[in-house]
Amino acid sequence: MALFGNAHTIDTSTAQRDYARLLGRNEQVHAAFLLIRDTMLFTDRRLILVDKQGMTGKKVEYHSVPYRSITHFSVETAGTFDLDAELNIWISSDPTPIQKTFTKGVDIYEVQAVLTEFVAR
């Protein structure tokens, strides 16, 4: 399913190790998802979007979104014929949401719970 741009879960300890250079002191990864070559990390402090660019993926953009900057979000669950779940995150001062698509195998309620835990503080 990754070929179609859908995300799947990454083990948090693997993500913690692989992205240690991006994390602050004592920052912990609570959930992580892989989207083809890109990665979404939900830490206890922020959302980190890892965007590998170009044919080789050697150029990488790291986008850090503090949870306090998230004004609202929405999730759309997978259905009978639409097997993908969708996540939209709106950042303050940007009318266009960040949009991500997840396979039916990803628990979109887990994603919503992580966001709720940190955004609603």
Coordinates of N, CA and C in Angstrom, one line a residue:
M1 N 0.8 -1.2 0.0 CA 0.0 0.0 0.0 C 0.9 1.3 0.0
A2 N 2.1 1.2 0.4 CA 3.0 2.3 0.5 C 3.2 3.0 -0.9
L3 N 3.1 2.2 -1.9 CA 3.2 2.7 -3.3 C 2.1 3.7 -3.6
F4 N 1.0 3.6 -3.0 CA -0.1 4.4 -3.3 C -0.1 5.7 -2.3
G5 N 0.9 5.9 -1.6 CA 1.0 7.1 -0.7 C 0.3 6.9 0.6
N6 N 0.0 5.7 1.1 CA -0.6 5.5 2.3 C 0.4 5.3 3.4
A7 N 0.1 5.7 4.6 CA 1.0 5.6 5.7 C 0.8 4.3 6.5
H8 N 1.8 3.8 7.2 CA 1.7 2.7 8.1 C 2.5 3.0 9.3
T9 N 2.3 2.3 10.4 CA 2.9 2.5 11.7 C 4.4 2.1 11.7
I10 N 5.2 2.9 12.4 CA 6.6 2.6 12.6 C 6.7 2.3 14.1
D11 N 7.5 1.4 14.6 CA 7.7 1.1 16.0 C 8.4 2.4 16.6
T12 N 7.8 2.8 17.7 CA 8.3 4.1 18.3 C 9.8 4.0 18.8
S13 N 10.2 2.8 19.3 CA 11.6 2.8 19.7 C 12.5 2.8 18.5
T14 N 12.1 2.3 17.3 CA 12.9 2.4 16.1 C 13.0 3.9 15.7
A15 N 11.8 4.6 15.7 CA 11.8 6.0 15.3 C 12.6 6.8 16.3
Q16 N 12.5 6.5 17.6 CA 13.3 7.2 18.6 C 14.8 7.1 18.2
R17 N 15.3 5.9 17.9 CA 16.7 5.7 17.5 C 17.0 6.4 16.2
D18 N 16.2 6.2 15.2 CA 16.5 6.6 13.8 C 16.5 8.2 13.7
Y19 N 15.7 8.8 14.5 CA 15.6 10.3 14.4 C 16.1 11.0 15.7
A20 N 17.0 10.3 16.4 CA 17.5 10.9 17.7 C 18.1 12.3 17.5
R21 N 18.8 12.5 16.3 CA 19.4 13.8 16.1 C 18.4 15.0 16.0
L22 N 17.2 14.7 15.7 CA 16.1 15.7 15.6 C 15.5 16.0 16.9
L23 N 15.7 15.2 17.9 CA 14.9 15.3 19.1 C 15.7 16.1 20.2
G24 N 14.9 16.8 21.0 CA 15.5 17.6 22.1 C 15.8 16.6 23.2
R25 N 16.5 17.2 24.2 CA 16.8 16.4 25.4 C 15.5 15.9 26.0
N26 N 15.5 14.6 26.3 CA 14.4 13.9 26.9 C 13.1 13.9 26.1
E27 N 13.1 14.4 24.8 CA 12.0 14.3 24.0 C 11.7 12.9 23.6
Q28 N 10.4 12.5 23.6 CA 10.0 11.1 23.4 C 9.1 11.0 22.2
V29 N 9.3 10.0 21.3 CA 8.4 9.7 20.2 C 7.2 8.9 20.8
H30 N 6.0 9.3 20.6 CA 4.8 8.6 21.1 C 4.1 7.8 20.0
A31 N 4.3 8.3 18.7 CA 3.7 7.6 17.6 C 4.5 8.0 16.3
A32 N 4.6 7.1 15.4 CA 5.4 7.4 14.2 C 4.8 6.6 13.0
F33 N 4.7 7.3 11.8 CA 4.1 6.7 10.6 C 5.0 7.0 9.4
L34 N 5.1 6.0 8.5 CA 5.9 6.1 7.3 C 4.9 6.3 6.1
L35 N 5.2 7.3 5.3 CA 4.4 7.5 4.1 C 5.4 7.5 2.9
I36 N 5.5 6.4 2.2 CA 6.5 6.1 1.2 C 7.9 6.4 1.7
R37 N 8.4 7.6 1.5 CA 9.8 8.0 2.0 C 9.6 9.0 3.1
D38 N 8.5 9.6 3.3 CA 8.3 10.6 4.3 C 7.9 10.0 5.6
T39 N 8.1 10.7 6.7 CA 7.8 10.2 8.0 C 7.1 11.3 8.8
M40 N 6.1 10.9 9.7 CA 5.5 11.7 10.6 C 5.8 11.2 12.0
L41 N 6.3 12.1 12.9 CA 6.7 11.7 14.2 C 5.8 12.6 15.2
F42 N 5.1 11.9 16.1 CA 4.4 12.6 17.1 C 5.2 12.5 18.4
T43 N 5.8 13.5 18.9 CA 6.5 13.5 20.1 C 5.7 14.1 21.2
D44 N 6.3 14.1 22.4 CA 5.6 14.7 23.6 C 5.7 16.2 23.5
R45 N 6.4 16.8 22.5 CA 6.5 18.3 22.4 C 6.0 18.8 21.1
R46 N 6.0 18.0 20.0 CA 5.7 18.6 18.7 C 5.4 17.5 17.7
L47 N 4.9 17.9 16.5 CA 4.8 17.0 15.4 C 5.9 17.3 14.4
I48 N 6.6 16.3 14.0 CA 7.8 16.5 13.1 C 7.4 15.8 11.8
L49 N 7.5 16.5 10.7 CA 7.3 16.0 9.4 C 8.6 15.9 8.7
V50 N 9.0 14.7 8.2 CA 10.3 14.5 7.6 C 9.9 14.2 6.1
D51 N 10.4 15.2 5.2 CA 10.0 15.2 3.8 C 11.3 14.9 3.0
K52 N 11.4 13.7 2.5 CA 12.6 13.4 1.6 C 12.3 13.8 0.2
Q53 N 13.2 14.6 -0.4 CA 12.9 15.2 -1.7 C 13.8 14.7 -2.8
G54 N 13.4 14.8 -4.0 CA 14.2 14.4 -5.1 C 14.2 12.9 -5.4
M55 N 14.8 12.5 -6.5 CA 14.8 11.1 -6.8 C 15.6 10.3 -5.8
T56 N 16.7 10.8 -5.3 CA 17.5 10.0 -4.4 C 17.0 10.1 -2.9
G57 N 16.3 11.1 -2.6 CA 15.9 11.3 -1.2 C 17.0 11.8 -0.3
K58 N 18.1 12.2 -0.9 CA 19.2 12.7 -0.1 C 18.9 14.1 0.5
K59 N 18.2 14.9 -0.2 CA 17.8 16.2 0.4 C 16.5 16.0 1.2
V60 N 16.6 16.4 2.5 CA 15.5 16.2 3.4 C 15.1 17.5 4.1
E61 N 13.8 17.7 4.1 CA 13.2 18.9 4.9 C 12.6 18.4 6.1
Y62 N 13.0 19.0 7.2 CA 12.4 18.6 8.5 C 11.5 19.8 9.0
H63 N 10.2 19.5 9.1 CA 9.2 20.5 9.4 C 8.7 20.2 10.8
S64 N 9.0 21.2 11.8 CA 8.6 21.0 13.2 C 7.4 21.9 13.5
V65 N 6.3 21.2 14.0 CA 5.1 22.0 14.3 C 4.8 21.8 15.8
P66 N 5.0 22.9 16.6 CA 4.7 22.8 18.0 C 3.2 22.6 18.1
Y67 N 2.8 21.7 19.0 CA 1.3 21.4 19.2 C 0.5 22.7 19.5
R68 N 1.1 23.7 20.1 CA 0.3 24.9 20.4 C 0.0 25.7 19.1
S69 N 0.7 25.4 18.0 CA 0.4 26.0 16.7 C -0.8 25.4 16.0
I70 N -1.2 24.2 16.4 CA -2.3 23.5 15.8 C -3.6 24.1 16.3
T71 N -4.4 24.6 15.3 CA -5.6 25.3 15.8 C -6.8 24.3 15.8
H72 N -6.8 23.3 14.9 CA -7.8 22.2 14.9 C -7.3 21.1 13.9
F73 N -8.0 20.0 14.1 CA -7.7 18.9 13.2 C -8.9 18.1 13.0
S74 N -8.9 17.3 11.9 CA -10.0 16.4 11.6 C -9.5 15.0 11.1
V75 N -10.3 14.0 11.4 CA -10.0 12.7 10.9 C -11.2 12.2 10.2
E76 N -11.0 11.4 9.1 CA -12.0 10.8 8.4 C -11.7 9.3 8.4
T77 N -12.6 8.5 8.9 CA -12.3 7.1 9.0 C -12.4 6.4 7.7
A78 N -11.8 5.2 7.6 CA -12.0 4.4 6.3 C -13.4 3.8 6.3
G79 N -13.9 3.6 5.1 CA -15.2 3.1 4.9 C -15.2 1.7 4.2
T80 N -16.3 1.3 3.7 CA -16.4 0.0 3.0 C -15.7 0.0 1.7
F81 N -15.9 1.1 0.9 CA -15.3 1.2 -0.4 C -14.1 2.1 -0.4
D82 N -14.0 3.1 0.5 CA -12.9 4.0 0.6 C -12.0 3.4 1.8
L83 N -11.0 2.7 1.4 CA -10.2 2.0 2.4 C -9.2 2.9 3.2
D84 N -9.1 4.1 2.9 CA -8.1 5.0 3.5 C -8.8 5.9 4.5
A85 N -8.0 6.2 5.6 CA -8.4 7.2 6.6 C -7.6 8.4 6.3
E86 N -8.2 9.6 6.6 CA -7.5 10.9 6.3 C -7.3 11.7 7.5
L87 N -6.2 12.4 7.6 CA -6.0 13.4 8.7 C -5.7 14.7 8.1
N88 N -6.4 15.8 8.6 CA -6.1 17.1 8.3 C -5.8 17.9 9.5
I89 N -4.7 18.7 9.4 CA -4.2 19.5 10.6 C -4.1 20.9 10.1
W90 N -4.8 21.8 10.8 CA -4.7 23.3 10.5 C -3.7 23.9 11.5
I91 N -2.8 24.7 10.9 CA -1.8 25.4 11.6 C -2.2 26.9 11.7
S92 N -2.0 27.5 12.8 CA -2.3 29.0 12.9 C -1.7 29.8 11.8
S93 N -2.5 30.7 11.3 CA -2.1 31.6 10.2 C -2.0 30.9 8.8
D94 N -2.4 29.6 8.7 CA -2.3 29.0 7.4 C -3.7 28.3 7.1
P95 N -4.4 28.8 6.1 CA -5.8 28.3 5.9 C -5.8 26.9 5.2
T96 N -4.6 26.5 4.7 CA -4.5 25.2 4.0 C -4.0 24.1 5.0
P97 N -4.8 23.1 5.3 CA -4.3 22.1 6.2 C -3.2 21.2 5.7
I98 N -2.5 20.6 6.6 CA -1.6 19.5 6.3 C -2.4 18.3 6.1
Q99 N -2.3 17.6 5.0 CA -3.2 16.4 4.8 C -2.3 15.2 4.6
K100 N -2.8 14.1 5.3 CA -2.1 12.8 5.3 C -3.1 11.7 5.1
T101 N -2.8 10.7 4.4 CA -3.7 9.5 4.2 C -3.1 8.3 4.8
F102 N -3.9 7.5 5.5 CA -3.5 6.3 6.2 C -4.2 5.1 5.7
T103 N -3.5 4.0 5.7 CA -4.2 2.7 5.3 C -5.2 2.3 6.3
K104 N -6.1 1.4 5.9 CA -7.1 0.9 6.9 C -6.4 0.2 8.0
G105 N -5.2 -0.3 7.9 CA -4.5 -1.0 8.9 C -4.0 -0.1 10.0
V106 N -4.0 1.2 9.8 CA -3.6 2.2 10.8 C -4.8 2.6 11.6
D107 N -4.7 2.6 12.9 CA -5.8 3.0 13.8 C -5.8 4.5 13.8
I108 N -6.7 5.1 13.0 CA -6.8 6.6 13.0 C -7.3 7.1 14.3
Y109 N -7.9 6.3 15.1 CA -8.3 6.8 16.5 C -7.1 7.0 17.4
E110 N -6.1 6.2 17.1 CA -4.8 6.3 17.9 C -4.2 7.7 17.5
V111 N -4.2 8.0 16.2 CA -3.6 9.3 15.7 C -4.4 10.4 16.4
Q112 N -5.7 10.3 16.4 CA -6.6 11.3 17.0 C -6.3 11.5 18.5
A113 N -6.1 10.3 19.2 CA -5.8 10.3 20.6 C -4.5 11.0 20.9
V114 N -3.5 10.8 20.1 CA -2.2 11.4 20.3 C -2.3 12.9 20.1
L115 N -3.0 13.3 19.0 CA -3.2 14.8 18.8 C -4.0 15.4 20.0
T116 N -5.0 14.7 20.4 CA -5.9 15.3 21.4 C -5.1 15.4 22.7
E117 N -4.3 14.4 23.0 CA -3.5 14.5 24.3 C -2.6 15.7 24.3
F118 N -2.0 16.1 23.2 CA -1.0 17.1 23.2 C -1.6 18.5 22.8
V119 N -2.5 18.5 21.9 CA -3.1 19.8 21.4 C -4.0 20.4 22.4
A120 N -4.7 19.6 23.2 CA -5.7 20.1 24.1 C -5.1 20.5 25.5
R121 N -3.8 20.5 25.6 CA -3.2 21.0 26.9 C -3.4 22.4 27.1

